[in-house]
Tab-separated table of C-alpha atoms in Angstrom:
chain	number	residue	atom	x	y	z
J	250	UNK	CA	-89.186	-84.569	-27.245
J	251	UNK	CA	-91.731	-82.312	-29.228
J	252	UNK	CA	-90.913	-79.445	-27.094
J	253	UNK	CA	-87.094	-80.113	-27.584
J	254	UNK	CA	-87.539	-80.323	-31.485
J	255	UNK	CA	-89.572	-77.203	-31.445
J	256	UNK	CA	-86.675	-75.211	-29.624
J	257	UNK	CA	-84.089	-76.712	-31.849
J	258	UNK	CA	-86.313	-75.699	-34.858
J	259	UNK	CA	-86.638	-72.134	-33.483
J	260	UNK	CA	-82.806	-72.066	-32.750
J	261	UNK	CA	-82.193	-73.112	-36.407
J	262	UNK	CA	-84.504	-70.604	-37.494
J	263	UNK	CA	-82.708	-67.936	-35.574
J	264	UNK	CA	-79.382	-69.249	-37.271
J	265	UNK	CA	-80.654	-68.956	-40.630
J	266	UNK	CA	-82.037	-65.563	-39.889
J	267	UNK	CA	-78.810	-64.309	-38.490
J	268	UNK	CA	-76.876	-65.888	-41.164
J	269	UNK	CA	-79.299	-63.824	-43.701
J	270	UNK	CA	-79.572	-60.686	-41.880
J	271	UNK	CA	-76.897	-60.416	-39.286
J	272	UNK	CA	-74.433	-58.690	-41.662
J	273	UNK	CA	-76.790	-56.059	-42.610
J	274	UNK	CA	-77.982	-55.719	-39.031
J	275	UNK	CA	-74.446	-54.975	-37.959
J	276	UNK	CA	-73.897	-52.832	-40.807
J	277	UNK	CA	-77.073	-50.982	-39.871
J	278	UNK	CA	-76.029	-50.362	-36.161
J	279	UNK	CA	-72.557	-49.263	-37.425
J	280	UNK	CA	-74.230	-46.652	-39.719
J	281	UNK	CA	-76.519	-45.522	-36.995
J	282	UNK	CA	-73.574	-45.181	-34.596
J	283	UNK	CA	-71.623	-43.416	-37.201
J	284	UNK	CA	-74.421	-41.150	-37.903
J	285	UNK	CA	-74.802	-40.114	-34.319
J	286	UNK	CA	-71.005	-39.540	-34.113
J	287	UNK	CA	-70.902	-37.759	-37.374
J	288	UNK	CA	-73.790	-35.427	-36.225
J	289	UNK	CA	-72.150	-34.802	-32.879
J	290	UNK	CA	-68.889	-34.123	-34.746
J	291	UNK	CA	-70.620	-31.800	-36.958
J	292	UNK	CA	-72.254	-29.858	-34.149
J	293	UNK	CA	-68.978	-29.587	-32.393
J	294	UNK	CA	-67.507	-28.405	-35.575
J	295	UNK	CA	-70.202	-25.801	-35.975
J	296	UNK	CA	-69.835	-24.491	-32.541
J	297	UNK	CA	-65.922	-24.112	-32.965
J	298	UNK	CA	-66.395	-22.382	-36.093
J	299	UNK	CA	-69.017	-19.884	-34.579
J	300	UNK	CA	-66.709	-19.458	-31.630
J	301	UNK	CA	-63.847	-18.572	-33.886
J	302	UNK	CA	-65.813	-16.204	-36.027
J	303	UNK	CA	-67.049	-14.537	-32.848
J	304	UNK	CA	-63.308	-14.089	-31.569
J	305	UNK	CA	-62.007	-13.006	-34.810
J	306	UNK	CA	-64.912	-10.455	-35.102
J	307	UNK	CA	-64.270	-9.058	-31.864
J	308	UNK	CA	-60.608	-8.625	-32.835
J	309	UNK	CA	-61.784	-6.815	-35.880
J	310	UNK	CA	-64.007	-4.330	-33.785
J	311	UNK	CA	-61.381	-3.574	-31.246
J	312	UNK	CA	-58.651	-2.892	-34.103
J	313	UNK	CA	-61.254	-0.776	-36.270
J	314	UNK	CA	-62.365	1.192	-33.253
J	315	UNK	CA	-58.837	2.085	-32.194
J	316	UNK	CA	-58.459	5.841	-31.652
J	317	UNK	CA	-55.266	6.004	-33.646
J	318	UNK	CA	-55.512	3.833	-36.494
J	319	UNK	CA	-52.465	4.402	-38.960
J	320	UNK	CA	-52.122	2.935	-42.375
J	321	UNK	CA	-50.647	-0.309	-41.020
J	322	UNK	CA	-53.490	-0.631	-38.740
J	323	UNK	CA	-55.992	-0.076	-41.475
J	324	UNK	CA	-54.538	-2.593	-43.548
J	325	UNK	CA	-54.184	-5.088	-40.851
J	326	UNK	CA	-57.869	-4.479	-39.996
J	327	UNK	CA	-59.052	-4.947	-43.690
J	328	UNK	CA	-57.083	-8.049	-44.030
J	329	UNK	CA	-58.792	-9.554	-40.866
J	330	UNK	CA	-62.210	-8.512	-42.378
J	331	UNK	CA	-61.225	-10.390	-45.442
J	332	UNK	CA	-60.225	-13.575	-43.359
J	333	UNK	CA	-63.712	-13.408	-41.689
J	334	UNK	CA	-65.443	-13.268	-44.933
J	335	UNK	CA	-63.533	-16.128	-46.485
J	336	UNK	CA	-63.732	-18.381	-43.594
J	337	UNK	CA	-67.181	-17.488	-42.275
J	338	UNK	CA	-69.011	-16.307	-45.358
J	339	UNK	CA	-72.534	-17.263	-44.498
J	340	UNK	CA	-72.470	-15.945	-41.000
J	341	UNK	CA	-73.537	-12.520	-39.375
J	342	UNK	CA	-69.914	-12.065	-38.597
J	343	UNK	CA	-69.067	-11.949	-42.216
J	344	UNK	CA	-71.794	-9.471	-43.063
J	345	UNK	CA	-70.679	-7.198	-40.133
J	346	UNK	CA	-67.181	-7.386	-41.395
J	347	UNK	CA	-68.197	-6.290	-44.764
J	348	UNK	CA	-69.681	-3.302	-43.214
J	349	UNK	CA	-66.603	-2.470	-41.161
J	350	UNK	CA	-64.385	-3.110	-44.235
J	351	UNK	CA	-66.299	-0.589	-46.157
J	352	UNK	CA	-65.965	2.105	-43.400
J	353	UNK	CA	-62.219	1.224	-43.315
J	354	UNK	CA	-61.987	1.542	-46.977
J	355	UNK	CA	-63.671	4.993	-46.834
J	356	UNK	CA	-61.034	6.091	-44.329
J	357	UNK	CA	-58.288	5.063	-47.079
J	358	UNK	CA	-60.125	7.093	-49.572
J	359	UNK	CA	-60.607	3.680	-51.383
J	360	UNK	CA	-64.089	4.381	-52.407
J	361	UNK	CA	-64.392	1.838	-54.976
J	362	UNK	CA	-63.532	-0.795	-52.674
J	363	UNK	CA	-66.116	0.564	-49.971
J	364	UNK	CA	-68.810	0.330	-52.628
J	365	UNK	CA	-67.969	-3.302	-53.516
J	366	UNK	CA	-67.850	-4.199	-49.880
J	367	UNK	CA	-71.482	-2.664	-49.323
J	368	UNK	CA	-72.801	-4.157	-52.690
J	369	UNK	CA	-71.426	-7.682	-51.604
J	370	UNK	CA	-73.385	-7.252	-48.304
J	371	UNK	CA	-76.732	-6.488	-50.345
J	372	UNK	CA	-76.115	-9.140	-52.918
J	373	UNK	CA	-74.943	-11.959	-50.441
J	374	UNK	CA	-76.549	-11.367	-47.133
J	375	UNK	CA	-80.021	-13.073	-46.085
J	376	UNK	CA	-80.575	-10.771	-43.333
J	377	UNK	CA	-82.982	-7.794	-44.382
J	378	UNK	CA	-82.026	-5.324	-41.671
J	379	UNK	CA	-78.267	-5.769	-42.552
J	380	UNK	CA	-79.075	-5.484	-46.344
J	381	UNK	CA	-80.760	-2.192	-45.417
J	382	UNK	CA	-77.828	-0.963	-43.460
J	383	UNK	CA	-75.633	-1.657	-46.404
J	384	UNK	CA	-78.095	0.156	-48.652
J	385	UNK	CA	-78.107	3.265	-46.482
J	386	UNK	CA	-74.266	3.283	-46.289
J	387	UNK	CA	-74.019	2.959	-49.914
J	388	UNK	CA	-76.465	5.720	-50.594
J	389	UNK	CA	-74.505	8.213	-47.981
J	390	UNK	CA	-71.405	7.344	-49.928
J	391	UNK	CA	-73.120	7.948	-53.213
J	392	UNK	CA	-74.304	11.347	-52.103
J	393	UNK	CA	-70.649	12.286	-51.020
J	394	UNK	CA	-69.418	11.269	-54.425
J	395	UNK	CA	-71.748	13.590	-56.100
J	396	UNK	CA	-74.164	10.934	-57.377
J	397	UNK	CA	-77.166	11.754	-55.751
J	398	UNK	CA	-79.595	10.277	-58.339
J	399	UNK	CA	-77.711	6.940	-57.684
J	400	UNK	CA	-78.460	7.172	-54.109
J	401	UNK	CA	-82.049	7.855	-54.532
J	402	UNK	CA	-82.089	4.681	-56.698
J	403	UNK	CA	-80.289	2.745	-53.829
J	404	UNK	CA	-82.915	4.013	-51.244
J	405	UNK	CA	-85.891	3.122	-53.532
J	406	UNK	CA	-86.238	-0.498	-52.105
J	407	UNK	CA	-84.689	-3.160	-49.887
J	408	UNK	CA	-84.796	-0.994	-46.648
J	409	UNK	CA	-86.930	-2.376	-43.905
J	410	UNK	CA	-89.351	-0.248	-41.911
J	411	UNK	CA	-87.176	-0.167	-39.001
J	412	UNK	CA	-84.693	1.974	-40.757
J	413	UNK	CA	-87.376	4.333	-42.339
J	414	UNK	CA	-86.117	7.270	-40.517
J	415	UNK	CA	-82.606	7.048	-41.581
J	416	UNK	CA	-83.745	6.298	-45.252
J	417	UNK	CA	-85.647	9.611	-45.281
J	418	UNK	CA	-82.837	11.474	-43.722
J	419	UNK	CA	-80.515	10.284	-46.463
J	420	UNK	CA	-83.112	10.915	-49.146
J	421	UNK	CA	-83.164	14.607	-47.948
J	422	UNK	CA	-79.503	14.925	-48.439
J	423	UNK	CA	-79.831	13.541	-51.884
J	424	UNK	CA	-82.617	15.880	-52.711
J	425	UNK	CA	-80.759	18.891	-51.384
J	426	UNK	CA	-77.582	17.892	-53.180
J	427	UNK	CA	-79.814	17.942	-56.398
J	428	UNK	CA	-81.078	21.434	-55.601
J	429	UNK	CA	-84.502	20.295	-54.637
J	430	UNK	CA	-85.062	22.072	-51.364
J	431	UNK	CA	-88.760	21.493	-50.923
J	432	UNK	CA	-88.287	17.655	-51.462
J	433	UNK	CA	-85.483	17.898	-49.035
J	434	UNK	CA	-87.417	19.577	-46.414
J	435	UNK	CA	-90.324	17.187	-46.976
J	436	UNK	CA	-87.914	13.897	-46.485
J	437	UNK	CA	-86.431	15.559	-43.426
J	438	UNK	CA	-89.850	16.160	-41.727
J	439	UNK	CA	-90.588	12.482	-42.706
J	440	UNK	CA	-87.394	11.507	-40.951
J	441	UNK	CA	-88.276	13.312	-37.719
J	442	UNK	CA	-91.930	11.758	-37.896
J	443	UNK	CA	-90.705	8.259	-38.130
J	444	UNK	CA	-88.134	8.722	-35.453
J	445	UNK	CA	-90.720	10.216	-33.077
J	446	UNK	CA	-92.999	7.441	-33.887
J	447	UNK	CA	-90.528	4.724	-33.265
J	448	UNK	CA	-89.056	6.613	-30.410
J	449	UNK	CA	-85.515	6.493	-32.127
J	450	UNK	CA	-82.862	9.037	-31.844
J	451	UNK	CA	-81.992	10.747	-35.061
J	452	UNK	CA	-79.050	13.395	-34.997
J	453	UNK	CA	-78.710	16.367	-37.261
J	454	UNK	CA	-82.023	16.425	-38.996
J	455	UNK	CA	-83.491	19.359	-36.930
J	456	UNK	CA	-80.366	21.474	-37.749
J	457	UNK	CA	-80.716	20.567	-41.357
J	458	UNK	CA	-84.243	21.720	-41.471
J	459	UNK	CA	-83.415	25.112	-39.585
J	460	UNK	CA	-80.554	25.562	-42.140
J	461	UNK	CA	-83.435	25.667	-44.703
J	462	UNK	CA	-85.138	28.237	-42.543
J	463	UNK	CA	-87.868	25.960	-41.282
J	464	UNK	CA	-88.481	27.253	-37.673
J	465	UNK	CA	-91.475	25.204	-36.969
J	466	UNK	CA	-89.779	22.054	-37.426
J	467	UNK	CA	-89.494	20.930	-33.834
J	468	UNK	CA	-89.406	17.245	-32.666
């Protein structure tokens, strides 16, 4: 009898505990299940978004690299770049789409839009290398627009060492535009040295030096 009473007491205790805690336990299990489901759903969503961004970016690349890109094609490509930025703004695809948009804007002689696209990469991207590319392209554009001093300022910071040769090359262009042949020569020699050190191809710099009469500048 004592054992039976003990079992009944244990059963009563379990019933009381369940009455007091069962609801919260069920809620906890439900929340845990919902959390797992929510995480999986979020992961699936992220994967779908990444796939969509990749597909749209590839479409943009194919369109932008078409051999004969007329005004309609340019407009279509730039609209697609805007779409990628709007829908996937924090991704690498958005950064690359902005860079392509800048190139397309230059093709349309819309230099203000090109500058805006490049500055948006510089300001918004969290990727140092991409920011550096944007700075290089902005500096080239500034030299082409006759603002070499602004180009030198753009090149002054924010460009990773991996792009040192390209930075020196453009700095040489800016210095030459300002009539500073000695500084241009020094910058182009530096570009060649960086390219050789990193085993990187860099085109046209040797010819620029030869145009200044620097025969000994051989990579």
